[in-house]
Tab-separated table of C-alpha atoms in Angstrom:
chain	number	residue	atom	x	y	z
A	1	MET	CA	20.791	-38.421	51.244
A	2	SER	CA	18.184	-40.958	52.407
A	3	TRP	CA	14.469	-40.895	51.605
A	4	ARG	CA	13.795	-39.754	55.153
A	5	ASP	CA	15.888	-36.640	54.585
A	6	ASN	CA	13.739	-35.765	51.539
A	7	MET	CA	10.454	-35.917	53.438
A	8	ARG	CA	8.823	-32.648	54.472
A	9	ARG	CA	6.917	-31.728	57.594
A	10	GLY	CA	3.268	-32.123	56.571
A	11	SER	CA	0.687	-29.375	57.109
A	12	ILE	CA	-2.704	-28.333	55.801
A	13	ARG	CA	-3.667	-24.656	55.827
A	14	GLY	CA	-0.640	-24.182	58.088
A	15	VAL	CA	-1.741	-26.770	60.675
A	16	PRO	CA	1.040	-29.379	61.111
A	17	PHE	CA	0.558	-33.126	61.292
A	18	SER	CA	2.571	-36.329	61.194
A	19	VAL	CA	2.045	-38.984	58.550
A	20	GLN	CA	1.889	-42.748	58.442
A	21	THR	CA	0.978	-43.774	54.878
A	22	GLN	CA	-0.253	-42.370	51.601
A	23	GLU	CA	-2.102	-43.756	48.602
A	24	LEU	CA	-2.439	-42.167	45.169
A	25	GLU	CA	-5.076	-43.160	42.636
A	26	GLY	CA	-4.998	-41.880	39.046
A	27	GLY	CA	-5.205	-42.998	35.463
A	28	ARG	CA	-6.946	-41.900	32.271
A	29	ARG	CA	-10.533	-40.930	31.592
A	30	VAL	CA	-11.701	-43.469	29.037
A	31	ALA	CA	-14.999	-43.764	27.206
A	32	ARG	CA	-15.433	-47.359	26.096
A	33	HIS	CA	-17.376	-47.798	22.870
A	34	GLU	CA	-18.797	-51.230	22.074
A	35	TYR	CA	-20.568	-51.805	18.761
A	36	PRO	CA	-23.091	-54.426	17.676
A	37	GLY	CA	-21.496	-57.192	15.637
A	38	ARG	CA	-17.936	-56.204	16.508
A	39	ASP	CA	-15.825	-58.135	19.008
A	40	LYS	CA	-13.265	-55.406	19.547
A	41	PRO	CA	-14.258	-52.267	21.481
A	42	TRP	CA	-12.768	-48.825	21.007
A	43	ALA	CA	-11.399	-47.009	24.037
A	44	GLU	CA	-11.578	-43.233	23.575
A	45	ASP	CA	-8.984	-41.407	25.691
A	46	LEU	CA	-10.525	-38.248	27.152
A	47	GLY	CA	-7.521	-37.084	29.155
A	48	ARG	CA	-5.944	-37.655	32.543
A	49	ARG	CA	-8.172	-38.460	35.480
A	50	ALA	CA	-8.050	-36.201	38.500
A	51	ARG	CA	-5.607	-37.652	40.998
A	52	THR	CA	-7.248	-38.771	44.244
A	53	GLN	CA	-5.073	-39.279	47.299
A	54	THR	CA	-5.513	-40.847	50.699
A	55	LEU	CA	-3.317	-39.763	53.607
A	56	GLU	CA	-3.159	-41.474	56.994
A	57	ILE	CA	-2.079	-38.704	59.393
A	58	PHE	CA	-2.057	-38.174	63.145
A	59	VAL	CA	-1.384	-35.716	65.938
A	60	LEU	CA	-0.218	-36.803	69.391
A	61	GLY	CA	1.033	-35.522	72.699
A	62	PRO	CA	-0.324	-34.430	76.055
A	63	ASP	CA	-2.195	-31.556	74.363
A	64	TYR	CA	-3.173	-33.512	71.261
A	65	MET	CA	-6.811	-32.381	71.591
A	66	ALA	CA	-5.893	-28.781	70.755
A	67	ALA	CA	-3.946	-29.973	67.716
A	68	ARG	CA	-6.872	-32.249	66.766
A	69	ASP	CA	-9.345	-29.376	66.934
A	70	ALA	CA	-7.083	-27.104	64.867
A	71	LEU	CA	-6.794	-29.834	62.246
A	72	LEU	CA	-10.583	-30.357	62.217
A	73	ALA	CA	-11.122	-26.637	61.681
A	74	ALA	CA	-8.613	-26.621	58.816
A	75	LEU	CA	-10.240	-29.630	57.172
A	76	GLU	CA	-13.745	-28.139	57.292
A	77	GLN	CA	-12.947	-24.735	55.869
A	78	PRO	CA	-14.581	-24.204	52.452
A	79	GLY	CA	-12.668	-24.021	49.199
A	80	PRO	CA	-9.273	-25.297	48.061
A	81	ALA	CA	-6.598	-25.857	50.695
A	82	ASP	CA	-2.824	-25.446	50.653
A	83	LEU	CA	-1.202	-28.744	51.554
A	84	VAL	CA	2.441	-29.493	52.233
A	85	HIS	CA	2.565	-33.154	51.264
A	86	PRO	CA	5.323	-35.035	53.089
A	87	TRP	CA	6.315	-36.913	49.910
A	88	LEU	CA	5.127	-34.656	47.056
A	89	GLY	CA	5.665	-31.150	48.373
A	90	ALA	CA	3.389	-28.120	48.195
A	91	MET	CA	0.097	-28.442	46.295
A	92	THR	CA	-3.423	-27.070	46.222
A	93	ILE	CA	-6.108	-29.643	46.979
A	94	GLN	CA	-9.835	-30.012	47.478
A	95	ILE	CA	-10.754	-32.078	50.527
A	96	GLU	CA	-13.503	-34.574	49.795
A	97	SER	CA	-13.799	-36.370	53.119
A	98	TYR	CA	-11.982	-37.313	56.298
A	99	ARG	CA	-12.399	-39.842	59.082
A	100	LEU	CA	-11.205	-39.289	62.681
A	101	ARG	CA	-10.244	-42.109	65.025
A	102	GLU	CA	-9.475	-41.915	68.749
A	103	SER	CA	-9.223	-44.724	71.281
A	104	THR	CA	-8.324	-45.287	74.911
A	105	ARG	CA	-5.792	-47.872	73.811
A	106	ASP	CA	-3.945	-45.184	71.820
A	107	GLY	CA	-4.433	-42.447	74.351
A	108	GLY	CA	-2.980	-39.059	73.518
A	109	MET	CA	-3.329	-39.513	69.734
A	110	ALA	CA	-5.907	-38.651	67.082
A	111	SER	CA	-5.652	-40.377	63.677
A	112	PHE	CA	-7.186	-39.030	60.479
A	113	THR	CA	-7.795	-40.578	57.095
A	114	LEU	CA	-7.946	-37.782	54.500
A	115	ILE	CA	-9.328	-38.258	51.019
A	116	PHE	CA	-8.697	-35.358	48.649
A	117	THR	CA	-8.210	-34.522	45.005
A	118	GLU	CA	-6.190	-31.892	43.131
A	119	ALA	CA	-8.036	-28.575	43.077
A	120	GLY	CA	-7.091	-27.560	39.546
A	121	ALA	CA	-8.238	-24.193	38.209
A	122	ARG	CA	-11.639	-22.871	37.298
A	123	GLN	CA	-11.554	-21.957	33.640
A	124	TYR	CA	-14.184	-20.441	31.409
A	125	PRO	CA	-14.506	-20.594	27.625
A	126	ALA	CA	-12.661	-17.675	26.051
A	127	ALA	CA	-14.733	-15.668	23.599
A	128	SER	CA	-13.039	-14.035	20.648
A	129	ARG	CA	-14.280	-12.079	17.673
A	130	ASP	CA	-13.751	-13.515	14.218
A	131	THR	CA	-12.659	-10.188	12.780
A	132	GLN	CA	-11.411	-11.703	9.533
A	133	SER	CA	-14.798	-13.228	8.727
A	134	LEU	CA	-16.384	-9.863	9.482
A	135	VAL	CA	-14.057	-8.174	6.973
A	136	ARG	CA	-14.842	-10.752	4.306
A	137	SER	CA	-18.597	-10.442	4.783
A	138	SER	CA	-18.306	-6.631	4.723
A	139	ALA	CA	-16.289	-6.839	1.495
A	140	ASP	CA	-18.958	-9.091	-0.031
A	141	ALA	CA	-21.646	-6.597	0.965
A	142	LEU	CA	-19.638	-3.768	-0.592
A	143	ASP	CA	-19.266	-5.732	-3.837
A	144	ALA	CA	-23.048	-6.212	-3.958
A	145	ALA	CA	-23.744	-2.525	-3.303
A	146	ASN	CA	-21.084	-1.510	-5.817
A	147	ALA	CA	-22.562	-3.750	-8.541
A	148	ALA	CA	-26.067	-2.448	-7.891
A	149	ASP	CA	-24.890	1.159	-8.011
A	150	PHE	CA	-23.026	0.599	-11.285
A	151	THR	CA	-26.032	-1.130	-12.851
A	152	ALA	CA	-28.233	1.848	-11.970
A	153	ARG	CA	-25.756	4.412	-13.375
A	154	TRP	CA	-24.615	2.685	-16.587
A	155	GLN	CA	-26.515	3.851	-19.675
A	156	THR	CA	-26.218	2.361	-23.162
A	157	ASP	CA	-29.778	1.477	-24.162
A	158	GLY	CA	-31.038	3.903	-26.799
A	159	GLN	CA	-27.685	5.705	-26.933
A	160	PRO	CA	-25.729	6.520	-30.109
A	161	GLY	CA	-23.244	3.981	-31.391
A	162	PHE	CA	-20.195	5.954	-30.277
A	163	VAL	CA	-21.467	5.885	-26.659
A	164	VAL	CA	-21.838	2.100	-26.772
A	165	GLU	CA	-18.473	1.741	-28.488
A	166	ASP	CA	-16.794	3.905	-25.847
A	167	ALA	CA	-18.462	1.861	-23.110
A	168	ALA	CA	-17.031	-1.333	-24.597
A	169	GLY	CA	-13.633	0.352	-24.762
A	170	LEU	CA	-13.844	1.269	-21.082
A	171	ILE	CA	-14.565	-2.351	-20.158
A	172	SER	CA	-11.579	-3.513	-22.200
A	173	ARG	CA	-9.392	-0.814	-20.613
A	174	ALA	CA	-10.312	-2.025	-17.122
A	175	ALA	CA	-9.464	-5.606	-18.105
A	176	ASP	CA	-6.123	-4.442	-19.548
A	177	ALA	CA	-5.315	-2.680	-16.285
A	178	VAL	CA	-5.833	-5.898	-14.302
A	179	ARG	CA	-3.861	-7.914	-16.854
A	180	ALA	CA	-0.920	-5.500	-16.674
A	181	LEU	CA	-0.799	-5.686	-12.884
A	182	ALA	CA	-1.021	-9.491	-12.846
A	183	GLY	CA	1.814	-9.721	-15.374
A	184	ARG	CA	4.258	-7.993	-13.043
A	185	TRP	CA	4.451	-10.987	-10.667
A	186	PRO	CA	5.135	-14.660	-11.422
A	187	GLY	CA	2.210	-15.865	-9.307
A	188	VAL	CA	0.792	-19.383	-8.994
A	189	PRO	CA	0.743	-20.724	-12.580
A	190	THR	CA	-2.708	-22.321	-12.487
A	191	ALA	CA	-4.313	-19.281	-10.827
A	192	LEU	CA	-2.557	-16.909	-13.206
A	193	THR	CA	-3.727	-18.906	-16.229
A	194	SER	CA	-7.277	-18.871	-14.894
A	195	LEU	CA	-7.182	-15.108	-14.364
A	196	TYR	CA	-5.817	-14.444	-17.852
A	197	SER	CA	-8.556	-16.641	-19.310
A	198	ARG	CA	-11.283	-14.702	-17.488
A	199	ILE	CA	-9.763	-11.388	-18.588
A	200	THR	CA	-9.670	-12.570	-22.219
A	201	ASP	CA	-13.280	-13.729	-22.055
A	202	LEU	CA	-14.325	-10.387	-20.596
A	203	GLN	CA	-12.584	-8.439	-23.336
A	204	GLY	CA	-13.948	-10.720	-26.032
A	205	ALA	CA	-17.480	-10.053	-24.830
A	206	ALA	CA	-16.984	-6.306	-24.238
A	207	ASN	CA	-19.436	-5.258	-26.963
A	208	GLU	CA	-22.185	-7.465	-25.529
A	209	LEU	CA	-21.340	-6.529	-21.938
A	210	ALA	CA	-21.621	-2.836	-22.790
A	211	ARG	CA	-25.379	-3.394	-23.004
A	212	SER	CA	-25.532	-5.576	-19.861
A	213	PRO	CA	-24.383	-3.544	-16.847
A	214	ALA	CA	-25.083	-6.279	-14.266
A	215	ASP	CA	-22.888	-8.775	-16.132
A	216	THR	CA	-20.230	-6.082	-16.613
A	217	ALA	CA	-20.161	-5.359	-12.888
A	218	ASN	CA	-19.876	-9.029	-11.969
A	219	GLY	CA	-17.133	-9.596	-14.546
A	220	ILE	CA	-15.027	-6.625	-13.420
A	221	ILE	CA	-15.388	-7.515	-9.729
A	222	ASP	CA	-14.423	-11.121	-10.512
A	223	ILE	CA	-11.129	-10.272	-12.227
A	224	VAL	CA	-10.269	-7.647	-9.610
A	225	ASN	CA	-10.695	-10.267	-6.879
A	226	GLY	CA	-8.658	-12.655	-9.026
A	227	LEU	CA	-5.505	-10.599	-8.480
A	228	ALA	CA	-5.231	-11.911	-4.909
A	229	GLU	CA	-5.752	-15.503	-6.053
A	230	ILE	CA	-2.467	-15.636	-7.981
A	231	PHE	CA	-0.390	-15.425	-4.763
A	232	ASP	CA	0.153	-17.999	-2.025
A	233	ASP	CA	0.512	-15.108	0.423
A	234	PRO	CA	-1.328	-12.135	-1.099
A	235	LEU	CA	0.952	-9.478	0.434
A	236	PRO	CA	2.075	-8.325	-3.069
A	237	ALA	CA	-1.591	-8.068	-4.098
A	238	LEU	CA	-2.084	-5.251	-1.603
A	239	GLU	CA	0.387	-3.148	-3.581
A	240	LEU	CA	-1.379	-3.998	-6.843
A	241	TYR	CA	-4.750	-2.996	-5.432
A	242	GLY	CA	-3.240	0.294	-4.357
A	243	GLU	CA	-2.256	0.964	-7.971
A	244	LEU	CA	-5.658	-0.161	-9.236
A	245	HIS	CA	-7.226	2.427	-6.958
A	246	ALA	CA	-5.818	5.014	-9.385
A	247	PHE	CA	-7.633	3.476	-12.353
A	248	GLY	CA	-9.225	6.090	-14.605
A	249	ASP	CA	-6.712	8.847	-13.968
A	250	ASP	CA	-5.341	8.423	-17.503
A	251	VAL	CA	-8.702	8.063	-19.274
A	252	PRO	CA	-9.219	11.004	-21.673
A	253	VAL	CA	-11.798	13.505	-20.455
A	254	VAL	CA	-15.008	13.504	-22.491
A	255	GLY	CA	-15.557	16.877	-24.160
A	256	GLY	CA	-18.841	18.468	-25.109
A	257	ALA	CA	-22.094	19.085	-23.333
A	258	THR	CA	-24.555	17.265	-25.565
A	259	PRO	CA	-26.806	14.681	-23.873
A	260	ALA	CA	-24.887	11.820	-25.493
A	261	ARG	CA	-21.524	13.209	-24.366
A	262	MET	CA	-22.882	13.659	-20.830
A	263	VAL	CA	-23.984	10.012	-20.800
A	264	GLN	CA	-20.545	9.017	-22.101
A	265	ALA	CA	-18.863	10.942	-19.281
A	266	SER	CA	-21.267	9.455	-16.731
A	267	ASN	CA	-20.469	5.917	-17.931
A	268	GLN	CA	-16.776	6.667	-17.682
A	269	GLN	CA	-17.148	7.774	-14.066
A	270	ALA	CA	-19.398	4.806	-13.244
A	271	LEU	CA	-16.820	2.291	-14.518
A	272	THR	CA	-13.988	4.127	-12.766
A	273	ASP	CA	-15.919	3.984	-9.475
A	274	LEU	CA	-16.723	0.310	-10.059
A	275	VAL	CA	-13.047	-0.591	-10.421
A	276	ARG	CA	-11.851	1.553	-7.540
A	277	VAL	CA	-14.501	0.429	-5.060
A	278	SER	CA	-14.038	-3.221	-6.014
A	279	SER	CA	-10.270	-2.801	-5.557
A	280	VAL	CA	-10.623	-1.572	-1.969
A	281	ALA	CA	-13.060	-4.401	-1.181
A	282	ALA	CA	-10.630	-6.931	-2.657
A	283	GLU	CA	-7.687	-5.355	-0.822
A	284	ALA	CA	-9.417	-5.577	2.555
A	285	ARG	CA	-10.464	-9.158	1.833
A	286	ALA	CA	-6.921	-10.121	0.802
A	287	ALA	CA	-5.452	-8.468	3.900
A	288	THR	CA	-7.298	-10.992	6.101
A	289	THR	CA	-5.035	-13.777	4.806
A	290	VAL	CA	-1.751	-11.880	4.649
A	291	GLY	CA	0.897	-13.085	7.100
A	292	PHE	CA	2.165	-9.702	8.270
A	293	GLU	CA	5.638	-9.921	9.775
A	294	THR	CA	5.475	-6.863	12.029
A	295	SER	CA	2.831	-4.758	13.717
A	296	GLY	CA	3.967	-1.805	11.635
A	297	GLN	CA	3.045	-3.607	8.408
A	298	ALA	CA	-0.468	-4.383	9.643
A	299	LEU	CA	-1.057	-0.847	10.927
A	300	ALA	CA	0.231	0.678	7.677
A	301	GLU	CA	-2.263	-1.428	5.708
A	302	ARG	CA	-5.022	-0.342	8.098
A	303	ASP	CA	-4.186	3.301	7.366
A	304	ARG	CA	-4.056	2.733	3.601
A	305	ILE	CA	-7.503	1.159	3.570
A	306	ALA	CA	-8.857	4.016	5.690
A	307	GLU	CA	-7.415	6.573	3.273
A	308	ARG	CA	-8.918	4.850	0.222
A	309	VAL	CA	-12.309	4.421	1.857
A	310	ALA	CA	-12.389	8.099	2.785
A	311	ALA	CA	-11.603	9.147	-0.798
A	312	LEU	CA	-14.310	6.893	-2.260
A	313	ALA	CA	-17.010	7.536	0.330
A	314	ALA	CA	-16.983	11.296	-0.252
A	315	GLY	CA	-18.777	11.041	-3.596
A	316	ALA	CA	-20.511	7.677	-3.299
A	317	ALA	CA	-24.244	6.993	-3.214
A	318	ASP	CA	-25.690	6.191	0.185
A	319	PRO	CA	-25.702	2.344	-0.092
A	320	VAL	CA	-22.109	2.272	-1.341
A	321	ARG	CA	-20.962	4.825	1.226
A	322	ASP	CA	-22.559	2.845	4.067
A	323	ALA	CA	-20.955	-0.374	2.836
A	324	LEU	CA	-17.576	1.373	2.539
A	325	LEU	CA	-17.795	2.639	6.103
A	326	ASP	CA	-18.799	-0.811	7.379
A	327	LEU	CA	-15.768	-2.278	5.624
A	328	HIS	CA	-13.540	0.412	7.114
A	329	VAL	CA	-14.723	-0.385	10.653
A	330	ALA	CA	-14.272	-4.143	10.154
A	331	ALA	CA	-10.817	-3.815	8.555
A	332	ARG	CA	-9.636	-1.369	11.203
A	333	MET	CA	-10.713	-3.729	13.992
A	334	ASP	CA	-9.144	-6.764	12.337
A	335	LEU	CA	-5.798	-5.189	11.521
A	336	ALA	CA	-5.489	-3.467	14.900
A	337	GLU	CA	-6.112	-6.721	16.790
A	338	ARG	CA	-3.671	-8.660	14.628
A	339	ALA	CA	-1.048	-5.908	14.928
A	340	ALA	CA	-1.210	-6.145	18.719
A	341	ALA	CA	-0.042	-9.769	18.536
A	342	LEU	CA	2.852	-9.109	16.134
A	343	PRO	CA	6.454	-8.130	16.935
A	344	ARG	CA	7.539	-4.526	16.505
A	345	LEU	CA	10.297	-3.477	14.123
A	346	ALA	CA	13.054	-1.762	16.086
A	347	THR	CA	16.584	-0.549	15.411
A	348	PHE	CA	19.859	-0.984	17.244
A	349	THR	CA	23.026	0.962	16.481
A	350	PRO	CA	26.221	-0.890	17.432
A	351	ALA	CA	28.914	1.318	18.889
A	352	GLU	CA	31.674	-0.458	16.977
A	353	THR	CA	32.194	-2.857	14.094
A	354	MET	CA	31.514	-6.458	15.109
A	355	PRO	CA	30.626	-9.859	13.602
A	356	SER	CA	26.942	-10.494	12.989
A	357	LEU	CA	27.035	-13.430	15.434
A	358	VAL	CA	28.151	-11.096	18.219
A	359	LEU	CA	25.542	-8.540	17.149
A	360	ALA	CA	22.770	-11.162	17.270
A	361	HIS	CA	23.850	-12.097	20.781
A	362	GLU	CA	23.968	-8.407	21.722
A	363	ILE	CA	20.408	-7.801	20.462
A	364	TYR	CA	18.613	-11.077	21.201
A	365	GLY	CA	20.878	-12.724	23.737
A	366	ASP	CA	20.957	-15.623	21.262
A	367	ALA	CA	23.618	-15.907	18.544
A	368	ARG	CA	21.523	-18.587	16.811
A	369	ARG	CA	19.249	-15.835	15.489
A	370	GLU	CA	22.076	-14.429	13.356
A	371	PRO	CA	20.587	-15.767	10.060
A	372	GLU	CA	17.366	-13.872	10.771
A	373	LEU	CA	19.306	-10.677	11.468
A	374	SER	CA	21.480	-11.057	8.359
A	375	ALA	CA	18.506	-11.771	6.104
A	376	ARG	CA	16.680	-8.674	7.296
A	377	ASN	CA	19.627	-6.293	6.991
A	378	ARG	CA	21.531	-7.917	4.084
A	379	PHE	CA	24.957	-7.373	5.604
A	380	ARG	CA	27.666	-7.072	2.943
A	381	HIS	CA	30.093	-8.985	5.126
A	382	PRO	CA	28.615	-10.754	8.177
A	383	GLY	CA	32.010	-10.792	9.824
A	384	PHE	CA	32.253	-6.991	9.828
A	385	VAL	CA	28.968	-5.228	10.574
A	386	PRO	CA	29.918	-1.527	10.678
A	387	GLY	CA	29.400	0.365	13.882
A	388	GLY	CA	27.383	3.570	13.969
A	389	GLU	CA	24.824	2.319	11.435
A	390	PRO	CA	21.317	1.282	12.581
A	391	VAL	CA	20.405	-2.391	12.352
A	392	GLU	CA	16.761	-3.485	12.086
A	393	TYR	CA	15.428	-6.322	14.223
A	394	LEU	CA	12.108	-7.656	15.482
A	395	SER	CA	11.564	-6.853	19.126
């Protein structure tokens, strides 16, 4: 097939024309930087230049004037134009200028020189909400409100020795709870060592901290947040925070109705609330960096945070309750938006026993995804996946 056979009949906005020559000008957009005292410049590449083309076209014949006028009308219409380029095919262009030539020597013909550029697309900056930063700032605000509330409720000044001693024991119990949870996972060695060191320091200073509620609050919140730091991907930390939310359930109930015993019971509840509220703040903060695999995982975490916030907000003071609700709104927005971009976990039940390679092709249309399918379902024998049993896959 010759080059002539590959050429198309040219037209612009549906008006046909014949062509003589074309020229194409392009290149790169370059910002040239020249510096005092330096002989060599630096050329900064800013992207491809818009391609500018020149077409020499014509219409001819006994009724060429009608064709000329139709072409003039097409060239002067506003906006981008659809062009069938004889060499390059269909494209959308923006006409910049044209020049018309007619002469008595070339009677019956009108020649045009068209200069145009590619139209491109009008694009606007896309705005997006940084929902993860909003969660983190809401968690920080909750930590501040939680610490202030604990400081106002904690009472040891002027109290009997057994009240102060019990307060120190509560601080040590909270530290032990965090230590026990951290010890269940290998974690990043340096982060784990750092967390254990902070826990030990907190317990060693428990007697002094019992008389300093602000320092106690900051110390407890610090080690609670430290649980997420021991993981590269803090997905396991979410489970640990869920267990920490139950802190205080096994603390013996304070008996008696004397003023000192009432203060002792109040301190116990204050420390329990401190740990639980700080755990939900830390959980929401950690969830912003978790790489959820499926939308179901993200939505399940959203629901868990909502459930914990609801339980804590019911009996919280106004500043803490407001901060809890703000965190709930931020976490719900963040996890819902991230879930929408994640694959959904689905199931497929093969009708008969088949190799996992065939099953991967059946589900995905791509047998190369068999390792993913096998890893998720842990087939006993990849060559014989039993029929009639559901198989999980990411849709």
